Amino acid sequence: MTDTTQVSDPTDIPFADTAARPWTDVDEWRDEPVRHRYVHGGFTGTDTRFSFYFPPAEQYQGRFFQHVTPRPLSEDLAQQASGQADKIGFAAASGAYFVETNGGGEAAGDPMSGVDPRIGAYEANAAAARYSRVVAEEVYGPHRPFGYAYGGSGGAYRTIGAAENTTGVWDGYVPYVVGSPMAIPNVFTVRMHAQRILHDAFPAIVDAYDAGSDRAPAALLADVLTEAQAAALAEVTRMGFPPRAWFAWKTLGTHAFSALYPGIVMADPAYFDHDFWNVDGYLGADPDDPIHAERTLVETSVAALLSTADAVAAGLVPDRSAFTGVGGVEPVYDEVRATDVAAFALGHTLDHDVAGAELQVLTGAAAGARIRLSGTTGDAAVIDLDNDPETVGRIAVGDRVRVDNANFLAAQTYHRHQVPDASYAVWDQFRDADGRPGSPQRPFLLGPLFAASASGTVQTGRISDKTIVVACLLDREAFAWQADWYRSRVVEHLGDAADDTFRLWYVDNALHGDDEHQEFPTRTVSYLGVLQQALRALARWVEDGVAPAASTRYDVADGQVVVPPTASERAGVQPVVDLSSDGSRRFAARVGEAVAITASATVPTAGGEVVALEWHDGQHEGYVAEPVTPARRVTATRHVVFDEPGTYFVTARVTAQPTTASGTAHELVQDLDRVRVVVS
């Protein structure tokens, strides 16, 4: 095969309920990020585009990995990723070629476009997978490659949709950070309600849930929080938000809600226009509720346009330049701003910060437009990323605008009026003693409509191919109980045979985003290594009959997934590290006195060995490596000296790796633990 070999024009490929003829416009060898043959093309009469990345024949082992994005995006995203997020390099190192698509194009991801939702959910990806096998035969010779689809967040919906609604296309699946049919918009509304009510209390909440706190969460509720704050914290925790994850409250924002919000208002306008503010049983209809004091309706003008650099420098938006997880599950990392306007300076300074308002444009070239804001601070209105860049670009200095947060306030308790069936135990807090909802209910449940739009159908658990689900205990967007909800549906379908087909691996101290870089590296770890291990374990399970590591053992209590404290009890693949001394994570020391802190790390039976141990002393930037000899159990002691009085957090981060991946940059699975040191 030479560099100029072109794939032939094959017969039609099944596409939804019809067929489409594939075409290719690029077929060439490339050397970045690794040596591969790149094939790009699409299907005649459709907007679907695909990219295939074939490693050299000597690396290929007869399989492909196909990443499914949260929504239809570019078919070239993998080319922009690097480090642990490099999907092309990982696939090649795993003996696989890599497949990605644009999910059928932009219209396929728009529920209002009239395009069959199955196309964006799985049919476009399935057509590309089928055709990739045709091309693979030309590249490597006659054979049927095994295929594995994986995707996170919205991509998990789409991956599950493929698993439940196709046969013979893929041989296994790894959906990760999965939501349930009731996730949208409810996981966001309850979180935003808590963010509004608890704003002033977050420092105390973070301290109470941090390592070595001298204030138990129960005492926090009783002694520090107001009645309204205690109720809001209890509500969001029972709904599944992990209370340990509030440390990010300053940069948490609204995540994907801004993109979902227009659809919610369109689907249920009566709730926002009338019922919430006027009908008994809704929060806004209570004239004594403090929500009325937070209503903002201000008419002003645009005083200046702030660039992304200006907004970062002013602390209005976080600096995302270090993030590399292109095409991943975090909306703010997926795309570069199409316009460099990140915020507006207004001619009016608001008397309090407003999260999630609308900026209604009254005059100028963009008159009539509604721009969704992630928040306001003083006289600055920060533009949410999920806005039309052309519309934002038409707004000019001097344009009259109105800041209105009425709908955003109303949305924050929408989940109370969306009580589903009894399989969703987190809604029990809104049922009376007879199991009936205690507040007025909307005419329909929005969650299943959003889920069907993403998955093509509502998830049922009716799978037949092997599947490994990866979920995170600190997930603030796809609450961890939802992975258990899906496991329960699979068990209902497969019964005692579920263990022959299904695994659920929980990852502690990991958030929603599939990125190597961590905004809070002494609090969270990446789960990319677990994801890589799941894909390779899935291939061995399907191709060789080698069962993967057992599912993580856990309980679900009041919306929270609780795992055992030791690796042997917990199972799964993640190592467990413990810095406690006699069960305590609080140390006392004097200035200049050395404090001895011992880290004990253990890897579950199927998780390999500890290959790295790092320390962060809470005083200096970055981690310091501790030399270790790879083993399933590693213990190390570090003596830390503090030069100033204060409260410090010492962190130990461990990395484990299966022996089959030893010496490579893949399947590196991390965990951490931290202790509090009070220095006087």
XYZ file of C-alpha atoms in Angstrom:
680
model
C 0.000 0.000 0.000
C 1.381 3.394 -0.961
C 0.625 6.860 0.277
C -1.555 7.491 -2.774
C -3.855 4.469 -2.390
C -7.509 5.543 -2.529
C -10.460 3.625 -1.123
C -12.940 2.456 -3.709
C -16.561 3.601 -4.069
C -18.602 0.824 -2.442
C -22.283 -0.029 -2.517
C -24.807 1.805 -0.387
C -24.613 1.648 3.419
C -27.746 1.284 5.610
C -28.689 4.709 6.965
C -31.753 5.087 9.205
C -34.675 3.581 7.259
C -33.002 3.936 3.890
C -29.495 3.707 2.472
C -26.807 6.193 1.500
C -23.736 5.979 -0.681
C -20.469 6.896 1.029
C -17.851 9.112 -0.534
C -14.327 10.091 0.495
C -12.420 13.275 -0.251
C -9.241 12.722 1.796
C -7.097 9.587 1.990
C -3.549 10.213 3.145
C -0.873 9.194 5.608
C -0.196 11.479 8.564
C 2.380 11.454 11.340
C 0.587 13.410 14.078
C -0.314 12.607 16.782
C 0.939 9.161 15.692
C 1.501 7.534 12.311
C -1.880 6.749 10.735
C -3.797 6.693 7.489
C -6.491 9.336 7.529
C -9.726 8.884 5.571
C -12.383 11.589 5.526
C -15.738 11.547 3.823
C -19.500 11.482 4.150
C -22.730 10.047 2.764
C -24.472 11.346 -0.335
C -27.715 13.169 0.350
C -26.938 13.645 4.048
C -24.982 16.070 6.226
C -23.105 13.221 7.906
C -19.311 13.392 7.803
C -16.751 10.973 9.218
C -13.051 10.615 9.913
C -11.201 7.289 10.142
C -7.684 6.945 11.557
C -5.989 3.651 10.621
C -2.691 2.712 12.318
C 0.035 0.853 10.387
C -0.757 -2.809 9.738
C 1.886 -4.012 12.202
C 0.020 -2.246 15.046
C -3.490 -3.244 14.073
C -5.231 -6.010 16.035
C -8.653 -6.145 14.402
C -10.815 -3.600 16.245
C -11.964 0.000 16.266
C -12.914 2.515 18.941
C -15.574 5.106 18.128
C -16.069 8.153 20.313
C -19.571 9.612 20.575
C -19.680 13.319 21.404
C -22.304 14.859 23.751
C -24.092 16.340 20.744
C -23.341 16.412 17.014
C -20.017 18.215 16.678
C -17.133 18.200 14.207
C -15.809 14.942 12.782
C -12.234 16.243 13.255
C -12.240 16.937 17.005
C -9.804 14.176 17.907
C -7.104 15.893 15.880
C -7.097 18.770 18.382
C -6.660 16.660 21.541
C -3.382 15.928 23.306
C -1.944 14.130 26.314
C -4.226 11.617 28.001
C -7.108 12.980 25.905
C -5.423 11.878 22.662
C -7.992 9.405 21.352
C -6.175 8.672 18.074
C -2.926 7.739 19.798
C -4.695 5.661 22.433
C -6.645 3.739 19.805
C -3.488 3.000 17.814
C -1.665 1.871 20.979
C -4.630 -0.424 21.645
C -4.436 -2.095 18.240
C -7.492 -0.189 17.034
C -8.366 2.313 14.390
C -10.372 5.322 15.531
C -13.729 6.533 14.199
C -15.471 9.857 14.758
C -18.354 11.615 13.027
C -20.217 14.896 13.082
C -23.266 12.999 14.322
C -25.272 13.817 11.223
C -24.609 17.535 11.265
C -25.860 20.486 13.258
C -29.525 19.967 12.354
C -29.380 16.402 13.683
C -28.694 17.804 17.127
C -31.535 20.322 17.019
C -34.833 18.858 18.235
C -36.696 21.643 16.423
C -35.120 20.945 13.027
C -37.517 18.169 12.028
C -34.616 15.764 11.459
C -35.287 12.215 12.670
C -33.740 12.210 16.193
C -32.363 8.718 15.596
C -29.897 10.165 13.079
C -28.136 12.346 15.636
C -28.569 9.749 18.365
C -27.022 6.740 16.649
C -27.878 6.246 12.954
C -25.181 8.572 11.575
C -22.606 6.962 13.856
C -23.821 3.494 12.862
C -23.511 4.259 9.147
C -19.938 5.446 9.667
C -19.106 2.365 11.749
C -20.454 0.072 9.029
C -18.540 1.857 6.303
C -15.355 1.901 8.382
C -15.359 -1.896 8.184
C -15.505 -1.683 4.393
C -12.500 0.628 4.344
C -10.679 -1.471 6.959
C -10.930 -4.492 4.651
C -9.268 -2.502 1.900
C -6.572 -1.286 4.272
C -5.817 -4.552 6.111
C -7.425 -7.322 4.060
C -10.634 -9.344 4.507
C -11.884 -9.514 8.119
C -14.637 -8.147 10.343
C -13.241 -5.660 12.861
C -14.702 -5.668 16.347
C -16.229 -2.293 17.185
C -16.644 -0.445 20.477
C -18.556 2.805 20.998
C -18.003 5.093 23.956
C -19.284 8.514 24.949
C -19.853 10.666 28.011
C -22.631 12.900 29.312
C -24.834 13.595 26.275
C -22.573 11.124 24.489
C -23.553 8.520 27.080
C -27.204 8.982 26.148
C -26.250 8.507 22.499
C -24.045 5.499 23.280
C -26.829 3.848 25.272
C -29.237 4.654 22.454
C -26.935 2.773 20.101
C -26.631 -0.152 22.525
C -30.391 -0.498 22.925
C -31.470 0.139 19.342
C -28.892 -1.393 17.010
C -27.588 -4.903 16.400
C -24.436 -6.027 14.661
C -22.930 -2.546 14.387
C -20.861 -2.425 17.562
C -19.799 -5.294 19.813
C -19.584 -3.436 23.105
C -20.074 -0.072 24.762
C -18.570 2.214 27.398
C -21.052 4.970 28.315
C -19.581 7.243 30.957
C -20.862 9.930 33.340
C -24.377 8.844 32.425
C -27.648 10.613 33.057
C -31.086 9.124 33.552
C -34.287 9.969 31.639
C -35.095 12.411 34.448
C -31.734 14.199 34.507
C -32.651 17.152 32.317
C -33.424 19.799 33.416
C -33.737 18.653 37.009
C -30.099 18.121 37.980
C -29.422 21.692 36.909
C -32.494 23.365 38.357
C -31.997 21.971 41.861
C -28.316 22.869 41.759
C -29.004 26.436 40.677
C -31.613 26.809 43.401
C -28.985 25.758 45.940
C -26.377 28.059 44.409
C -28.694 31.031 44.802
C -29.789 30.270 48.366
C -26.419 29.093 49.694
C -24.131 31.643 48.096
C -23.041 33.292 51.354
C -22.808 29.955 53.189
C -20.531 28.094 50.801
C -17.259 28.744 52.670
C -18.740 27.123 55.784
C -20.223 24.247 53.767
C -16.920 23.544 52.014
C -15.094 23.555 55.337
C -17.615 21.197 56.949
C -17.281 18.584 54.196
C -13.507 18.911 53.825
C -10.970 16.585 55.425
C -10.458 16.944 59.147
C -13.248 19.437 59.763
C -14.126 20.061 63.391
C -17.694 20.818 62.352
C -19.791 17.835 61.270
C -22.287 18.507 58.469
C -25.159 17.955 60.910
C -23.773 20.657 63.175
C -23.412 22.937 60.166
C -27.092 22.570 59.392
C -28.051 23.293 62.992
C -25.637 26.082 63.918
C -24.571 28.019 60.829
C -27.196 27.856 58.113
C -30.497 29.657 58.134
C -33.634 27.583 57.882
C -33.919 28.335 54.170
C -30.259 27.484 53.586
C -30.489 24.225 55.516
C -33.547 23.235 53.470
C -31.834 24.077 50.162
C -28.716 22.098 51.063
C -30.775 19.111 52.154
C -32.868 19.251 48.982
C -29.951 19.356 46.558
C -28.042 16.668 48.490
C -31.024 14.299 48.490
C -31.405 14.920 44.772
C -27.861 13.647 44.322
C -25.470 16.596 44.231
C -22.274 15.437 46.024
C -21.779 17.836 48.954
C -18.020 17.276 48.893
C -17.993 18.968 45.468
C -19.082 22.424 46.608
C -15.425 23.462 46.783
C -15.855 24.674 43.183
C -18.786 26.943 43.960
C -17.051 30.079 42.681
C -16.565 28.699 39.152
C -19.425 26.204 39.004
C -21.700 28.299 36.812
C -24.775 26.862 35.098
C -22.976 24.284 32.898
C -25.284 23.000 30.129
C -28.447 24.583 31.477
C -28.077 27.639 29.276
C -28.278 25.470 26.172
C -31.303 23.615 27.548
C -33.146 26.637 28.900
C -34.751 27.871 25.629
C -36.225 24.417 25.050
C -37.674 24.333 28.565
C -39.352 27.719 28.158
C -40.653 26.737 24.736
C -42.021 23.418 25.990
C -43.808 24.826 29.035
C -44.392 28.567 28.572
C -47.370 28.643 30.963
C -45.105 27.699 33.855
C -42.836 30.692 33.281
C -45.383 33.247 32.068
C -48.094 32.603 34.658
C -48.191 29.562 36.913
C -44.928 29.947 38.812
C -45.744 33.512 39.866
C -49.488 33.162 40.363
C -50.659 29.637 41.279
C -50.646 28.378 44.865
C -48.065 25.664 45.461
C -45.369 27.313 43.350
C -42.560 29.191 45.076
C -43.088 32.424 43.168
C -46.756 32.596 44.197
C -45.787 32.955 47.855
C -45.624 36.736 48.420
C -43.449 36.270 51.490
C -40.737 34.183 49.825
C -37.344 35.932 49.494
C -37.279 35.052 45.786
C -39.160 38.290 45.096
C -36.303 40.337 46.533
C -33.966 38.679 44.043
C -36.056 39.504 41.004
C -33.999 41.753 38.714
C -35.454 43.851 35.918
C -33.074 46.606 34.849
C -32.992 48.615 31.636
C -29.597 50.050 30.757
C -27.150 50.289 27.861
C -23.992 48.555 26.684
C -21.022 50.654 27.795
C -18.194 48.443 26.490
C -17.433 45.074 24.899
C -15.037 42.901 26.926
C -12.826 40.366 25.176
C -12.119 36.895 26.559
C -8.682 38.074 27.696
C -10.239 41.070 29.441
C -12.850 38.860 31.108
C -10.219 36.381 32.302
C -8.034 39.195 33.643
C -11.011 40.643 35.504
C -11.867 37.272 37.018
C -15.205 37.143 35.232
C -14.517 33.847 33.451
C -12.012 31.069 34.253
C -8.930 30.579 32.107
C -9.588 27.375 30.147
C -6.448 27.545 28.017
C -4.842 24.591 29.813
C -7.711 22.224 29.072
C -7.085 19.654 26.339
C -10.202 17.464 26.339
C -11.496 18.627 22.969
C -14.842 17.090 22.135
C -15.309 16.008 25.707
C -18.255 16.333 28.023
C -17.712 19.871 29.361
C -19.486 22.414 27.159
C -17.102 25.205 28.054
C -14.172 23.164 26.799
C -15.727 21.967 23.552
C -15.448 25.064 21.455
C -13.453 28.239 21.143
C -15.634 31.340 21.281
C -16.661 32.157 17.719
C -16.648 35.820 18.748
C -14.115 37.287 21.123
C -16.782 39.194 23.051
C -17.021 37.416 26.402
C -18.880 40.036 28.430
C -20.550 43.419 28.272
C -19.850 46.322 30.561
C -23.211 47.895 31.338
C -24.097 51.498 31.994
C -25.713 50.429 35.266
C -24.096 48.711 38.246
C -26.458 46.078 39.611
C -26.940 46.129 43.367
C -26.303 42.372 43.602
C -24.804 39.637 41.428
C -27.337 37.939 39.184
C -26.814 34.410 37.849
C -28.404 33.149 34.658
C -30.390 36.190 33.572
C -31.391 37.123 30.044
C -30.017 40.164 28.293
C -32.872 41.384 26.121
C -31.617 43.658 23.326
C -33.980 46.590 22.784
C -32.219 48.684 20.118
C -29.526 48.382 17.483
C -28.726 45.720 14.898
C -29.548 42.870 17.319
C -32.838 44.346 18.574
C -35.221 41.608 19.708
C -32.457 39.145 20.542
C -32.238 37.413 23.919
C -28.713 36.649 25.088
C -28.290 34.140 27.884
C -25.925 35.287 30.593
C -23.898 33.036 32.847
C -24.010 35.815 35.410
C -23.440 39.451 36.258
C -20.916 41.029 38.582
C -21.193 44.724 39.296
C -21.585 46.367 35.908
C -20.351 43.336 33.926
C -22.702 40.881 32.193
C -20.917 37.639 31.266
C -22.130 35.957 28.091
C -22.840 32.243 28.257
C -20.978 30.227 25.618
C -24.169 28.701 24.219
C -25.326 31.791 22.356
C -25.393 32.458 18.640
C -22.050 34.198 17.932
C -23.434 36.175 14.994
C -26.131 37.657 17.201
C -23.620 38.518 19.919
C -21.417 40.094 17.280
C -24.187 42.511 16.216
C -24.485 44.039 19.683
C -22.701 47.386 19.905
C -21.780 49.985 22.478
C -24.775 52.231 23.107
C -27.429 49.579 22.440
C -30.250 49.634 24.973
C -30.682 46.338 26.827
C -32.762 44.866 29.639
C -31.458 42.416 32.267
C -34.279 40.106 33.391
C -33.887 37.014 35.594
C -37.573 36.089 36.052
C -37.446 32.897 34.015
C -34.162 31.832 35.535
C -35.590 32.160 39.036
C -38.688 30.221 38.032
C -36.613 27.416 36.538
C -34.800 26.757 39.799
C -37.644 24.800 41.382
C -39.017 23.207 38.226
C -37.911 19.770 39.482
C -40.447 19.958 42.318
C -43.203 19.880 39.712
C -41.697 16.964 37.764
C -42.156 14.071 40.199
C -41.693 10.796 38.265
C -42.396 7.160 39.140
C -41.139 5.434 42.274
C -37.960 4.122 40.601
C -36.561 7.629 41.111
C -36.147 7.591 44.881
C -34.504 11.029 45.009
C -37.949 12.541 44.368
C -39.369 10.892 47.506
C -38.668 14.154 49.332
C -41.441 15.730 47.255
C -44.038 12.987 47.879
C -46.500 12.845 50.750
C -47.084 9.864 53.052
C -49.227 8.214 50.398
C -46.575 8.595 47.720
C -48.357 11.406 45.888
C -46.606 14.652 44.860
C -46.986 17.336 47.486
C -47.036 20.234 45.019
C -48.747 20.983 41.667
C -47.374 18.974 38.770
C -46.821 20.024 35.180
C -48.874 18.307 32.450
C -45.884 16.251 31.292
C -42.363 15.216 32.294
C -39.695 17.069 30.339
C -36.818 14.724 31.203
C -37.867 11.791 29.013
C -38.414 14.173 26.086
C -34.850 15.468 26.372
C -33.529 11.929 26.860
C -35.342 10.657 23.775
C -34.006 13.562 21.766
C -30.443 12.614 22.740
C -30.759 8.807 22.679
C -33.354 8.341 19.967
C -35.458 6.560 22.582
C -35.807 6.654 26.369
C -33.304 4.356 28.090
C -34.732 0.973 29.097
C -31.708 -1.141 30.033
C -32.516 -3.609 27.239
C -28.967 -4.296 26.080
C -27.540 -7.456 24.586
C -23.875 -6.546 24.061
C -21.263 -6.217 26.774
C -21.183 -2.829 28.453
C -18.989 -1.141 31.048
C -20.382 2.059 32.590
C -17.952 4.522 34.186
C -19.419 7.021 36.670
C -17.918 9.570 39.068
C -18.776 10.152 42.709
C -18.148 13.911 42.558
C -20.138 14.367 39.354
C -22.063 17.635 39.696
C -23.905 17.283 36.374
C -24.697 13.564 36.081
C -25.376 12.700 39.705
C -23.826 9.354 40.592
C -27.109 7.596 41.492
C -28.134 7.735 37.840
C -25.591 5.087 36.874
C -27.148 2.860 39.525
C -30.596 3.656 38.096
C -29.443 2.387 34.719
C -27.819 -0.676 36.270
C -31.167 -1.486 37.878
C -32.878 -1.309 34.484
C -30.278 -3.666 33.019
C -30.815 -6.104 35.894
C -34.578 -5.951 35.319
C -33.935 -6.961 31.717
C -31.124 -9.519 32.127
C -31.795 -10.809 35.631
C -29.118 -13.054 37.084
C -27.257 -12.963 33.755
C -26.538 -9.226 34.080
C -23.054 -9.876 35.439
C -22.196 -11.698 32.225
C -22.863 -8.526 30.226
C -22.662 -5.467 32.445
C -20.199 -3.679 34.736
C -20.412 -0.395 36.660
C -17.161 1.186 37.802
C -17.375 4.203 40.081
C -14.459 6.638 40.322
C -14.018 8.551 43.561
C -12.772 12.149 43.632
C -13.584 12.649 39.949
C -15.849 15.230 38.347
C -17.904 15.212 35.137
C -15.377 16.466 32.601
C -13.166 14.011 30.714
C -10.023 16.107 30.835
C -6.525 15.383 32.044
C -6.060 18.841 33.544
C -7.819 19.444 36.858
C -8.922 22.874 38.015
C -8.495 21.682 41.618
C -5.625 19.152 41.475
C -5.504 18.604 45.250
C -9.197 17.717 45.307
C -9.936 15.817 42.107
C -8.376 13.348 39.684
C -8.948 12.599 36.028
C -10.916 9.479 35.141
C -9.376 9.141 31.663
C -7.235 6.214 32.816
C -10.337 4.358 34.006
C -11.994 5.044 30.673
C -8.989 3.677 28.804
C -8.902 0.608 31.032
C -12.613 0.063 30.428
C -12.185 0.122 26.641
C -9.318 -2.356 26.656
C -11.031 -4.584 29.229
C -14.177 -4.521 27.111
C -12.205 -5.664 24.057
C -10.707 -8.586 25.985
C -14.158 -9.472 27.341
C -15.731 -9.533 23.897
C -12.872 -11.002 21.888
C -11.234 -13.388 24.359
C -13.883 -14.032 26.989
C -11.742 -12.516 29.759
C -14.111 -11.033 32.329
C -13.191 -7.510 33.497
C -12.848 -6.325 37.069
C -15.992 -6.664 39.143
C -18.385 -3.778 39.465
C -17.742 -1.324 42.266
C -19.599 -2.212 45.450
C -21.694 0.623 46.826
C -24.915 1.678 48.518
C -27.271 4.512 47.607
C -28.573 6.479 50.593
C -30.598 9.694 50.363
C -29.382 10.368 46.842
C -25.704 9.747 47.605
C -23.621 6.829 46.331
C -21.479 5.558 49.202
C -18.528 3.216 48.604
C -16.648 1.110 51.175
C -13.421 2.583 52.581
C -10.983 -0.120 51.417
C -9.949 -1.306 47.967
C -10.762 -4.943 48.713
C -14.292 -4.074 49.806
C -14.838 -1.508 47.059
C -13.597 -3.552 44.043
C -13.669 -1.849 40.633
C -10.297 -0.656 39.305
C -9.425 2.516 41.226
C -6.726 2.499 43.913
C -7.630 3.732 47.393
C -5.247 5.946 49.366
C -5.596 6.708 53.072
C -3.780 9.461 54.975
C -5.729 9.177 58.212
C -4.133 8.548 61.580
C -6.279 6.406 63.878
C -9.229 7.323 61.707
C -8.621 11.077 61.972
C -7.797 13.392 59.069
C -6.899 16.294 61.326
C -3.382 16.981 62.609
C -2.087 19.687 64.945
C 1.425 21.118 64.791
C 3.526 24.103 65.764
C 5.502 26.332 63.433
C 8.795 24.643 62.541
C 7.675 21.267 63.863
C 7.843 18.280 61.486
C 4.540 16.477 61.048
C 4.732 12.822 59.976
C 1.964 11.849 57.571
C 1.694 8.303 56.267
C 0.032 7.350 53.002
C -1.242 3.819 52.526
C -2.348 2.975 48.990
C -3.964 -0.256 47.819
C -5.100 -1.369 44.374
C -8.092 -3.694 43.880
C -7.248 -7.191 42.711
C -7.848 -6.408 39.041
C -6.427 -2.886 39.139
C -2.736 -3.609 38.688
C -0.071 -1.923 40.805
C 0.682 1.470 42.304
C 3.263 3.007 39.973
C 3.420 6.567 41.345
C 2.906 8.422 44.617
C 3.000 12.216 44.840
C 2.732 14.684 47.709
C 1.368 18.200 47.870
C 2.260 19.982 51.103
C -0.389 22.687 50.851
C 2.244 25.418 50.854
C 3.894 25.276 47.454
C 2.797 24.842 43.855
C 2.612 21.370 42.381
C 3.170 17.823 43.546
C 6.458 16.229 44.560
C 7.051 12.614 43.521
C 7.846 9.924 46.087
C 9.933 7.050 44.698
C 7.971 3.802 44.815
C 8.505 0.219 43.760
C 5.402 -0.902 41.844
C 3.212 -3.080 44.043
C -0.445 -3.625 44.909
C 0.141 -2.046 48.311
C 2.438 0.901 48.930
C 3.111 2.783 52.174
C 5.170 5.951 52.508
C 5.679 8.570 55.217
C 6.435 12.217 54.596
C 7.592 14.756 57.167
C 6.170 18.203 56.505
C 7.334 21.422 58.182
C 5.242 24.592 58.165
C 6.834 28.025 58.452
C 3.699 30.034 59.225
C 0.646 29.434 61.417
C -2.572 28.596 59.624
C -4.632 25.737 58.268
C -3.066 23.594 55.537
C -4.174 20.592 53.533
C -1.628 17.910 52.677
C -2.571 15.681 49.756
C -1.247 12.345 48.536
C -2.099 11.324 44.967
C -1.454 7.800 43.778
C -1.475 6.330 40.294
C -2.103 2.675 39.517
C -1.697 0.848 36.230
C -2.425 -2.693 35.030
C 0.726 -4.694 34.468
C -0.388 -5.229 30.850
C 0.081 -1.474 30.280
C 3.267 -1.125 32.334
C 5.721 1.394 30.924
C 3.148 3.140 28.744
C 1.261 6.416 29.163
C -2.145 4.703 29.198
C -4.548 3.218 31.784
C -3.095 5.424 34.524
C -5.781 5.373 37.220
C -5.551 7.911 40.027
C -7.010 8.603 43.438
C -6.105 10.959 46.259
C -6.645 11.665 49.915
C -6.053 14.802 51.957
C -5.658 15.725 55.608
C -5.980 18.999 57.472
C -3.022 20.321 59.468
C -3.713 23.158 61.901
C -0.465 24.982 62.642
C -0.090 27.321 65.619
